[in-house]
Amino acid sequence: MQLKAILNRVQRHRSFVYEAVRLVEGDPPVLEIEVRARANSRPCCSGCGQPGPSYDTQGVRRFEFVPLWGMRVFLVYAMRRVDCRGCGVRVERVPWARGKHTLTETYAWFLAGWARRLSWKEVAEVFRTSWDKVFAAVEMAVEWGRAHQDLAGIRAIGVDEIAWQRSHRYATVVYQIDEHCRRLLWVGPERKAKTLFAFFRWFGAERSAALTFICSDMWKPYLKVIARKAAQAVHVLDRFHIMAHFSKAIDKVRAAEARELKAKGYQPVLKNTRWLLLKRPENLTETQEPRLAELVRYNLRSVRAYLLKEDFQFFWDYVSPHWAGQFLDRWCARTLRSRIEPMKKVARMLRSHRPLLLNWFRAKGAISGGAVEGFNNKAKLTLRKSYGFRSYRAMELALYHSLGALPEPQVTHRFC
Ligand SMILES: [Zn+2]
C-alpha cells in the first residue's frame, strides 16, 4: 500500500490529488507530499469562497501535516490566484488550511487534542514544534468550538473569579451549572462590573431573561450587575465562597495571635496549626486529631474562631429558609459579641447579605451544588499545569479548551 492511498483514505479533498511523496534527508528526515489541483478544477477565492477563473500560480507553500514515524510531514502546494468577480485578484482558499496558517487544520486539531492532555510546552516538545504553533492550534480549536456551541436551555450559571498570575491579576469566569450540563461558558479580564456586563452582552438579553439561578460570591460589582441584568433569577451565594471567607478570617486571627504569643514569650502552641483550624474535623489525620483536642484546651482566639466556623457549618444542613434564617441571626449575634474582629467582619457581611444567603435553600436541588468549587479547582489546575502562560489570551484559551466542553467538527478519520 502506498502512502498516497492511505492519505486518500484518511484525508481526501475532491478538487486536489496527492502526487509524489519525497523523503528529504536531514536530522530527522522530513516527508514531503506534493499536492496538485485537478486539471479541470477552478480555484476558490479566499475572500468570498466563490470559484473563479485561475489568474496565475505562485510559488510553493508548505503546510505541516500530522507527523508519521517521528518524521515531520508537509503538504507542498503551489497556490493559485483567482480572478474573482467580486474581490479582484486573490489567492485561492485551500480546504486543508485556514487563511495564512502554515499548519493544516488536521494537524492543528491533532495538536489541540494533545494540548488537552499535556501542557502546551510538552506538546511542543513531543511533536518537535513550537509553543506558538500549539497556541495557534488551540486558538483554532477554541474559535471553532465557540462558534459552533449550543447555548440553548441554560438555566443556571455560576460566576467566579480566578487569579491567574503571581502579581494577582484576576479574570472573571462564568460557568453553566445546570444539573444536566456543566461547562465553562465565558472568560473576561479582571473582576469589575464592566467585565460581567460584557458577559451579559455576549450572552444576550433573551438567554439572560431565561436564567433561573445565578451563583456567585459576595463581590459587590458582581452583585450589582446580576441585579441589573438578570433580576428574575434567584441569586444564590454559594457555600464554597462563603466558607472561603471563614478560612481567610481564621488565618488572620491565628497569625495575629501567634505573633502576640511569641512577643509575650509563650510556648509556640500555635505553630503548625494552620491546617488543624482550616480543615473539617472529619478530614483530620490521625496525628492531627489529638493535636486539635490539645489546642482546644487553651482559651485562644484562634480556637474560638475555629469553633464559630464549625458551628456555622450547621447552617447548610437546614431545609427551610425560615429556620436557616433564625440560625443565621443567632450565629451572627453571638459572633458579634465575640470580640474577634475578623470573625465579626464575616458576621456583618453575612448579615448584610441575608436574603441572598437564604436563597441557597430555595435553589437546593435545582443547581448542581459544589459545581463552582469543582470548576474553581479544575481551573486552578489548568493554570498551574501551564505556568508558561505569558498572556491573558493564552490563559483564556487554555481555560476554554479544557473546561468549555466545546464541540469538534465531525471527521471521517481521527488522528488522535
Ligand atoms: Zn471573492
CSV table of C-alpha atoms and ligand atoms in Angstrom, one decimal:
chain,number,residue,atom,x,y,z
A,1,MET,CA,0.0,0.0,0.0
A,2,GLN,CA,1.3,3.4,-0.9
A,3,LEU,CA,1.3,6.4,1.3
A,4,LYS,CA,-0.9,8.2,-1.3
A,5,ALA,CA,-3.5,5.5,-0.9
A,6,ILE,CA,-3.5,6.0,2.9
A,7,LEU,CA,-3.8,9.7,2.5
A,8,ASN,CA,-6.7,9.3,0.2
A,9,ARG,CA,-8.4,7.2,2.8
A,10,VAL,CA,-7.8,9.4,5.8
A,11,GLN,CA,-8.0,12.8,4.2
A,12,ARG,CA,-9.5,13.2,0.7
A,13,HIS,CA,-10.1,16.6,-1.0
A,14,ARG,CA,-12.3,16.5,-4.0
A,15,SER,CA,-10.6,19.0,-6.2
A,16,PHE,CA,-7.0,18.1,-5.3
A,17,VAL,CA,-4.8,15.0,-5.8
A,18,TYR,CA,-1.8,13.7,-3.9
A,19,GLU,CA,1.3,13.3,-6.1
A,20,ALA,CA,4.9,12.4,-5.4
A,21,VAL,CA,6.0,11.6,-1.8
A,22,ARG,CA,9.6,12.5,-1.1
A,23,LEU,CA,11.8,11.7,1.9
A,24,VAL,CA,14.0,14.7,2.4
A,25,GLU,CA,17.2,13.6,4.3
A,26,GLY,CA,18.0,15.6,7.4
A,27,ASP,CA,18.1,15.1,11.1
A,28,PRO,CA,15.4,14.0,11.5
A,29,PRO,CA,14.3,13.4,7.9
A,30,VAL,CA,11.1,15.0,6.6
A,31,LEU,CA,8.3,13.7,4.4
A,32,GLU,CA,7.1,15.9,1.7
A,33,ILE,CA,3.9,15.2,-0.2
A,34,GLU,CA,3.1,17.1,-3.4
A,35,VAL,CA,-0.4,18.2,-3.9
A,36,ARG,CA,-1.8,19.3,-7.2
A,37,ALA,CA,-5.2,20.8,-8.2
A,38,ARG,CA,-7.3,18.6,-10.6
A,39,ALA,CA,-6.9,19.8,-14.2
A,40,ASN,CA,-10.4,20.9,-14.6
A,41,SER,CA,-10.9,22.4,-11.2
A,42,ARG,CA,-11.4,26.1,-10.6
A,43,PRO,CA,-9.8,27.8,-7.6
A,44,CYS,CA,-12.0,29.3,-4.9
A,45,CYS,CA,-11.5,32.9,-3.8
A,46,SER,CA,-10.1,33.3,-0.2
A,47,GLY,CA,-12.3,36.4,0.1
A,48,CYS,CA,-15.7,35.2,-0.7
A,49,GLY,CA,-15.3,31.5,-1.2
A,50,GLN,CA,-16.7,31.6,-4.8
A,51,PRO,CA,-14.9,29.7,-7.6
A,52,GLY,CA,-13.4,31.8,-10.3
A,53,PRO,CA,-11.0,31.6,-13.3
A,54,SER,CA,-7.4,30.9,-12.4
A,55,TYR,CA,-5.3,34.1,-12.7
A,56,ASP,CA,-1.7,32.7,-12.1
A,57,THR,CA,0.2,30.3,-10.0
A,58,GLN,CA,2.5,31.4,-7.2
A,59,GLY,CA,5.5,29.8,-5.5
A,60,VAL,CA,5.0,26.6,-3.5
A,61,ARG,CA,3.9,26.7,0.1
A,62,ARG,CA,4.4,24.0,2.7
A,63,PHE,CA,1.7,23.1,5.1
A,64,GLU,CA,2.6,20.9,8.1
A,65,PHE,CA,0.6,17.7,8.4
A,66,VAL,CA,0.3,15.1,11.2
A,67,PRO,CA,3.8,13.6,11.8
A,68,LEU,CA,4.5,10.0,10.8
A,69,TRP,CA,7.0,7.6,12.5
A,70,GLY,CA,8.8,10.5,14.1
A,71,MET,CA,9.1,12.5,10.9
A,72,ARG,CA,7.5,15.8,10.2
A,73,VAL,CA,5.2,15.7,7.2
A,74,PHE,CA,4.5,18.6,4.8
A,75,LEU,CA,2.0,19.1,2.0
A,76,VAL,CA,3.7,21.0,-0.7
A,77,TYR,CA,1.4,23.0,-3.0
A,78,ALA,CA,1.8,25.9,-5.4
A,79,MET,CA,-1.1,28.3,-4.6
A,80,ARG,CA,-3.1,29.7,-7.5
A,81,ARG,CA,-4.6,33.1,-7.6
A,82,VAL,CA,-8.2,33.6,-8.6
A,83,ASP,CA,-9.6,36.4,-10.8
A,84,CYS,CA,-12.6,36.9,-8.6
A,85,ARG,CA,-15.6,38.8,-9.9
A,86,GLY,CA,-16.3,40.3,-6.5
A,87,CYS,CA,-12.9,40.6,-4.9
A,88,GLY,CA,-10.4,41.1,-7.7
A,89,VAL,CA,-7.3,39.0,-7.9
A,90,ARG,CA,-7.0,37.0,-4.7
A,91,VAL,CA,-5.0,34.0,-3.5
A,92,GLU,CA,-7.1,30.8,-3.5
A,93,ARG,CA,-8.7,29.1,-0.5
A,94,VAL,CA,-7.5,25.6,0.1
A,95,PRO,CA,-9.5,23.1,2.1
A,96,TRP,CA,-6.7,21.8,4.3
A,97,ALA,CA,-5.7,25.1,5.9
A,98,ARG,CA,-7.2,28.4,7.0
A,99,GLY,CA,-6.0,31.8,6.0
A,100,LYS,CA,-2.3,32.3,6.2
A,101,HIS,CA,-1.8,29.4,8.6
A,102,THR,CA,1.0,27.0,7.8
A,103,LEU,CA,-0.5,24.3,9.9
A,104,THR,CA,-3.0,22.1,8.2
A,105,GLU,CA,-6.3,22.0,10.0
A,106,THR,CA,-5.9,18.3,10.6
A,107,TYR,CA,-2.6,18.8,12.3
A,108,ALA,CA,-3.9,21.8,14.3
A,109,TRP,CA,-6.8,19.6,15.6
A,110,PHE,CA,-4.2,16.9,16.4
A,111,LEU,CA,-2.1,19.3,18.4
A,112,ALA,CA,-5.1,20.8,20.1
A,113,GLY,CA,-6.2,17.3,21.1
A,114,TRP,CA,-2.9,16.6,22.8
A,115,ALA,CA,-2.9,20.1,24.4
A,116,ARG,CA,-5.9,18.9,26.5
A,117,ARG,CA,-3.9,16.0,27.9
A,118,LEU,CA,-0.4,17.6,28.2
A,119,SER,CA,0.9,21.1,28.9
A,120,TRP,CA,1.4,23.1,25.8
A,121,LYS,CA,5.2,23.0,26.4
A,122,GLU,CA,5.1,19.2,26.5
A,123,VAL,CA,3.1,19.0,23.3
A,124,ALA,CA,5.6,21.3,21.5
A,125,GLU,CA,8.5,19.1,22.7
A,126,VAL,CA,6.9,15.8,21.9
A,127,PHE,CA,5.9,16.8,18.3
A,128,ARG,CA,9.0,18.9,17.7
A,129,THR,CA,7.1,22.0,17.1
A,130,SER,CA,7.0,25.4,18.7
A,131,TRP,CA,4.9,26.7,21.6
A,132,ASP,CA,3.5,29.3,19.2
A,133,LYS,CA,2.2,26.6,16.9
A,134,VAL,CA,0.5,24.8,19.8
A,135,PHE,CA,-1.0,28.2,20.8
A,136,ALA,CA,-2.3,28.7,17.2
A,137,ALA,CA,-3.7,25.2,17.2
A,138,VAL,CA,-5.6,25.6,20.4
A,139,GLU,CA,-6.8,29.1,19.3
A,140,MET,CA,-8.3,27.5,16.1
A,141,ALA,CA,-10.0,24.7,18.1
A,142,VAL,CA,-11.4,27.2,20.6
A,143,GLU,CA,-12.7,29.6,18.0
A,144,TRP,CA,-14.3,26.8,16.0
A,145,GLY,CA,-15.9,25.3,19.1
A,146,ARG,CA,-17.2,28.6,20.4
A,147,ALA,CA,-18.7,29.4,17.1
A,148,HIS,CA,-20.5,26.1,16.9
A,149,GLN,CA,-21.5,25.5,20.5
A,150,ASP,CA,-25.1,25.2,21.5
A,151,LEU,CA,-26.3,27.8,24.1
A,152,ALA,CA,-29.9,26.7,24.3
A,153,GLY,CA,-31.5,25.7,27.6
A,154,ILE,CA,-29.1,27.4,30.0
A,155,ARG,CA,-30.9,27.9,33.3
A,156,ALA,CA,-28.2,28.1,36.0
A,157,ILE,CA,-24.9,29.9,35.9
A,158,GLY,CA,-22.1,30.4,38.4
A,159,VAL,CA,-19.9,33.5,38.4
A,160,ASP,CA,-16.4,33.1,39.9
A,161,GLU,CA,-13.1,34.9,39.8
A,162,ILE,CA,-9.7,33.4,39.3
A,163,ALA,CA,-6.2,34.8,40.0
A,164,TRP,CA,-4.0,33.9,37.0
A,165,GLN,CA,-0.6,35.5,37.7
A,166,ARG,CA,1.6,35.8,40.7
A,167,SER,CA,1.0,39.5,40.5
A,168,HIS,CA,-2.6,38.9,41.4
A,169,ARG,CA,-4.3,39.6,38.2
A,170,TYR,CA,-7.9,38.4,38.1
A,171,ALA,CA,-10.2,37.1,35.5
A,172,THR,CA,-13.9,36.5,35.7
A,173,VAL,CA,-15.3,33.2,34.7
A,174,VAL,CA,-18.9,32.2,34.1
A,175,TYR,CA,-19.9,28.5,34.2
A,176,GLN,CA,-23.1,26.7,33.3
A,177,ILE,CA,-24.0,24.7,36.4
A,178,ASP,CA,-27.3,23.1,35.4
A,179,GLU,CA,-27.6,19.6,36.8
A,180,HIS,CA,-27.6,18.1,33.2
A,181,CYS,CA,-24.8,20.2,31.8
A,182,ARG,CA,-21.8,21.8,33.4
A,183,ARG,CA,-19.1,23.7,31.4
A,184,LEU,CA,-17.2,26.9,31.2
A,185,LEU,CA,-19.2,29.5,29.2
A,186,TRP,CA,-17.2,32.7,29.3
A,187,VAL,CA,-13.9,34.3,30.4
A,188,GLY,CA,-13.3,38.0,30.8
A,189,PRO,CA,-10.4,40.1,32.0
A,190,GLU,CA,-10.5,41.5,35.6
A,191,ARG,CA,-13.4,41.3,38.0
A,192,LYS,CA,-15.1,44.6,37.6
A,193,ALA,CA,-18.7,45.5,36.9
A,194,LYS,CA,-17.8,46.1,33.3
A,195,THR,CA,-16.4,42.6,33.0
A,196,LEU,CA,-19.7,41.0,33.9
A,197,PHE,CA,-21.6,43.5,31.8
A,198,ALA,CA,-19.5,42.2,28.9
A,199,PHE,CA,-20.6,38.6,29.7
A,200,PHE,CA,-24.3,39.6,29.6
A,201,ARG,CA,-23.8,41.4,26.3
A,202,TRP,CA,-22.3,38.3,24.8
A,203,PHE,CA,-24.9,36.0,26.4
A,204,GLY,CA,-27.7,38.1,25.0
A,205,ALA,CA,-30.9,39.6,26.6
A,206,GLU,CA,-33.1,36.7,25.7
A,207,ARG,CA,-30.9,34.0,27.3
A,208,SER,CA,-30.3,36.2,30.3
A,209,ALA,CA,-34.0,36.5,30.8
A,210,ALA,CA,-34.4,32.7,30.8
A,211,LEU,CA,-31.9,32.2,33.7
A,212,THR,CA,-33.5,30.9,36.9
A,213,PHE,CA,-30.4,30.6,39.2
A,214,ILE,CA,-27.2,32.5,39.5
A,215,CYS,CA,-24.5,31.5,41.9
A,216,SER,CA,-21.8,34.0,42.9
A,217,ASP,CA,-19.6,35.4,45.6
A,218,MET,CA,-20.4,38.5,47.6
A,219,TRP,CA,-18.2,40.6,45.4
A,220,LYS,CA,-20.0,43.9,45.1
A,221,PRO,CA,-19.5,44.6,41.3
A,222,TYR,CA,-21.0,41.1,40.5
A,223,LEU,CA,-24.0,41.6,42.8
A,224,LYS,CA,-24.7,44.9,41.2
A,225,VAL,CA,-24.6,43.6,37.6
A,226,ILE,CA,-26.6,40.5,38.3
A,227,ALA,CA,-29.3,42.6,39.9
A,228,ARG,CA,-29.4,44.8,36.8
A,229,LYS,CA,-29.1,42.1,34.1
A,230,ALA,CA,-31.0,39.1,35.5
A,231,ALA,CA,-33.2,40.3,38.2
A,232,GLN,CA,-35.7,37.5,37.7
A,233,ALA,CA,-33.2,34.8,38.6
A,234,VAL,CA,-32.8,33.6,42.2
A,235,HIS,CA,-29.4,34.8,43.1
A,236,VAL,CA,-27.5,32.4,45.4
A,237,LEU,CA,-24.4,33.0,47.4
A,238,ASP,CA,-22.8,29.6,47.3
A,239,ARG,CA,-21.4,27.6,50.2
A,240,PHE,CA,-17.9,27.3,48.7
A,241,HIS,CA,-17.4,31.1,48.5
A,242,ILE,CA,-18.9,31.8,51.9
A,243,MET,CA,-16.7,29.2,53.6
A,244,ALA,CA,-13.6,30.7,51.9
A,245,HIS,CA,-14.3,34.0,53.8
A,246,PHE,CA,-14.2,32.0,57.0
A,247,SER,CA,-10.9,30.5,56.2
A,248,LYS,CA,-9.4,33.9,55.5
A,249,ALA,CA,-10.7,35.2,58.8
A,250,ILE,CA,-9.3,32.3,60.8
A,251,ASP,CA,-6.0,32.7,59.0
A,252,LYS,CA,-5.9,36.3,60.2
A,253,VAL,CA,-6.8,35.6,63.7
A,254,ARG,CA,-4.3,32.8,64.0
A,255,ALA,CA,-1.4,34.8,62.5
A,256,ALA,CA,-2.1,37.8,64.8
A,257,GLU,CA,-2.4,35.7,67.9
A,258,ALA,CA,0.7,33.6,67.1
A,259,ARG,CA,2.7,36.9,66.8
A,260,GLU,CA,1.3,38.1,70.1
A,261,LEU,CA,2.1,35.0,72.0
A,262,LYS,CA,5.6,34.9,70.7
A,263,ALA,CA,6.1,38.5,71.7
A,264,LYS,CA,5.0,37.7,75.2
A,265,GLY,CA,7.4,34.7,75.4
A,266,TYR,CA,4.8,31.9,75.5
A,267,GLN,CA,5.5,28.5,74.1
A,268,PRO,CA,4.6,28.4,70.4
A,269,VAL,CA,1.3,26.5,70.8
A,270,LEU,CA,0.0,27.8,67.5
A,271,LYS,CA,2.9,26.6,65.5
A,272,ASN,CA,1.9,24.4,62.5
A,273,THR,CA,-1.8,24.6,63.4
A,274,ARG,CA,-3.0,26.3,60.3
A,275,TRP,CA,-4.5,23.2,58.7
A,276,LEU,CA,-5.9,21.9,62.0
A,277,LEU,CA,-8.0,25.0,62.1
A,278,LEU,CA,-9.0,25.2,58.5
A,279,LYS,CA,-9.9,21.5,57.9
A,280,ARG,CA,-13.2,20.0,58.6
A,281,PRO,CA,-12.9,17.7,61.7
A,282,GLU,CA,-13.8,14.6,59.6
A,283,ASN,CA,-10.8,15.3,57.3
A,284,LEU,CA,-8.2,15.4,60.1
A,285,THR,CA,-5.5,12.8,60.0
A,286,GLU,CA,-4.7,10.5,63.0
A,287,THR,CA,-1.9,12.7,64.3
A,288,GLN,CA,-3.9,15.9,63.8
A,289,GLU,CA,-6.9,14.8,65.8
A,290,PRO,CA,-5.2,14.7,69.2
A,291,ARG,CA,-3.4,17.9,68.4
A,292,LEU,CA,-6.6,19.7,67.8
A,293,ALA,CA,-8.1,18.3,71.1
A,294,GLU,CA,-5.0,19.6,72.9
A,295,LEU,CA,-5.3,23.0,71.2
A,296,VAL,CA,-9.0,23.3,72.2
A,297,ARG,CA,-8.0,23.3,75.9
A,298,TYR,CA,-6.4,26.7,75.6
A,299,ASN,CA,-8.8,29.6,75.5
A,300,LEU,CA,-7.3,31.0,72.4
A,301,ARG,CA,-9.0,33.4,70.0
A,302,SER,CA,-7.9,31.1,67.1
A,303,VAL,CA,-9.7,28.2,68.7
A,304,ARG,CA,-12.8,30.2,69.4
A,305,ALA,CA,-12.8,31.4,65.8
A,306,TYR,CA,-12.5,27.8,64.7
A,307,LEU,CA,-15.4,26.7,66.8
A,308,LEU,CA,-17.6,29.6,65.4
A,309,LYS,CA,-16.8,28.4,61.9
A,310,GLU,CA,-17.5,24.8,62.7
A,311,ASP,CA,-20.8,25.8,64.3
A,312,PHE,CA,-21.8,27.8,61.2
A,313,GLN,CA,-21.5,24.6,59.1
A,314,PHE,CA,-24.8,23.5,60.6
A,315,PHE,CA,-26.4,26.3,58.6
A,316,TRP,CA,-26.0,24.4,55.4
A,317,ASP,CA,-28.0,21.4,56.7
A,318,TYR,CA,-31.2,23.3,57.1
A,319,VAL,CA,-34.1,22.7,54.7
A,320,SER,CA,-36.4,25.6,55.4
A,321,PRO,CA,-35.1,29.1,54.6
A,322,HIS,CA,-37.1,30.3,57.7
A,323,TRP,CA,-35.2,28.2,60.2
A,324,ALA,CA,-32.0,28.7,58.5
A,325,GLY,CA,-32.6,32.4,58.8
A,326,GLN,CA,-33.2,32.1,62.6
A,327,PHE,CA,-30.0,30.1,62.9
A,328,LEU,CA,-28.1,32.7,60.9
A,329,ASP,CA,-29.4,35.6,63.2
A,330,ARG,CA,-28.4,33.8,66.4
A,331,TRP,CA,-25.0,32.9,65.0
A,332,CYS,CA,-24.3,36.5,63.9
A,333,ALA,CA,-25.4,37.9,67.2
A,334,ARG,CA,-23.1,35.5,69.1
A,335,THR,CA,-20.2,36.2,66.8
A,336,LEU,CA,-20.6,40.0,67.1
A,337,ARG,CA,-20.2,39.6,70.8
A,338,SER,CA,-17.0,37.5,70.4
A,339,ARG,CA,-14.5,40.4,70.2
A,340,ILE,CA,-12.7,38.6,67.4
A,341,GLU,CA,-12.6,41.3,64.8
A,342,PRO,CA,-12.0,39.2,61.6
A,343,MET,CA,-15.0,36.9,62.6
A,344,LYS,CA,-17.2,39.9,63.4
A,345,LYS,CA,-16.4,41.2,59.9
A,346,VAL,CA,-17.7,37.9,58.5
A,347,ALA,CA,-20.8,38.1,60.6
A,348,ARG,CA,-21.5,41.6,59.5
A,349,MET,CA,-21.0,40.6,55.9
A,350,LEU,CA,-23.4,37.6,56.2
A,351,ARG,CA,-26.0,39.7,57.9
A,352,SER,CA,-26.0,42.3,55.2
A,353,HIS,CA,-26.5,39.6,52.6
A,354,ARG,CA,-29.1,37.7,54.5
A,355,PRO,CA,-31.7,37.3,51.7
A,356,LEU,CA,-29.2,36.2,49.1
A,357,LEU,CA,-27.8,33.7,51.6
A,358,LEU,CA,-31.2,32.2,52.3
A,359,ASN,CA,-31.7,31.8,48.5
A,360,TRP,CA,-29.3,28.8,48.9
A,361,PHE,CA,-32.2,26.9,50.4
A,362,ARG,CA,-34.6,28.0,47.6
A,363,ALA,CA,-32.2,26.7,45.0
A,364,LYS,CA,-31.4,23.4,46.7
A,365,GLY,CA,-31.7,20.5,44.2
A,366,ALA,CA,-32.1,22.8,41.2
A,367,ILE,CA,-28.5,23.7,40.8
A,368,SER,CA,-25.5,21.4,41.0
A,369,GLY,CA,-24.1,22.2,44.4
A,370,GLY,CA,-20.3,22.1,44.5
A,371,ALA,CA,-20.1,22.7,40.8
A,372,VAL,CA,-18.5,26.1,41.1
A,373,GLU,CA,-16.0,24.8,43.6
A,374,GLY,CA,-15.2,21.8,41.3
A,375,PHE,CA,-14.6,24.2,38.4
A,376,ASN,CA,-12.6,26.5,40.5
A,377,ASN,CA,-10.2,23.6,41.3
A,378,LYS,CA,-10.0,22.4,37.7
A,379,ALA,CA,-9.3,26.0,36.5
A,380,LYS,CA,-6.5,26.4,39.0
A,381,LEU,CA,-5.1,23.0,37.9
A,382,THR,CA,-5.2,24.1,34.2
A,383,LEU,CA,-3.4,27.3,35.1
A,384,ARG,CA,-0.8,25.6,37.3
A,385,LYS,CA,-0.1,23.0,34.6
A,386,SER,CA,0.9,25.7,32.2
A,387,TYR,CA,2.7,28.3,34.3
A,388,GLY,CA,4.3,29.3,31.0
A,389,PHE,CA,1.3,31.4,30.1
A,390,ARG,CA,2.7,34.7,29.0
A,391,SER,CA,-0.5,36.5,28.1
A,392,TYR,CA,-4.1,36.8,29.0
A,393,ARG,CA,-5.1,35.4,25.6
A,394,ALA,CA,-3.2,32.2,26.2
A,395,MET,CA,-4.7,31.8,29.7
A,396,GLU,CA,-8.2,32.4,28.4
A,397,LEU,CA,-7.7,29.8,25.5
A,398,ALA,CA,-6.4,27.2,27.9
A,399,LEU,CA,-9.5,27.6,30.1
A,400,TYR,CA,-11.9,27.4,27.3
A,401,HIS,CA,-10.0,24.4,25.8
A,402,SER,CA,-10.0,22.3,29.0
A,403,LEU,CA,-13.3,23.3,30.6
A,404,GLY,CA,-15.5,24.6,27.8
A,405,ALA,CA,-16.7,21.1,26.6
A,406,LEU,CA,-16.5,22.6,23.2
A,407,PRO,CA,-17.7,20.7,20.1
A,408,GLU,CA,-15.4,19.5,17.4
A,409,PRO,CA,-16.1,19.0,13.7
A,410,GLN,CA,-17.2,15.6,12.5
A,411,VAL,CA,-14.3,14.0,10.6
A,412,THR,CA,-14.0,10.7,8.8
A,413,HIS,CA,-10.7,9.9,10.4
A,414,ARG,CA,-9.4,10.7,13.8
A,415,PHE,CA,-5.7,11.1,14.2
A,416,CYS,CA,-5.6,11.1,18.0
B,1,ZN,ZN,-14.1,36.7,-4.0
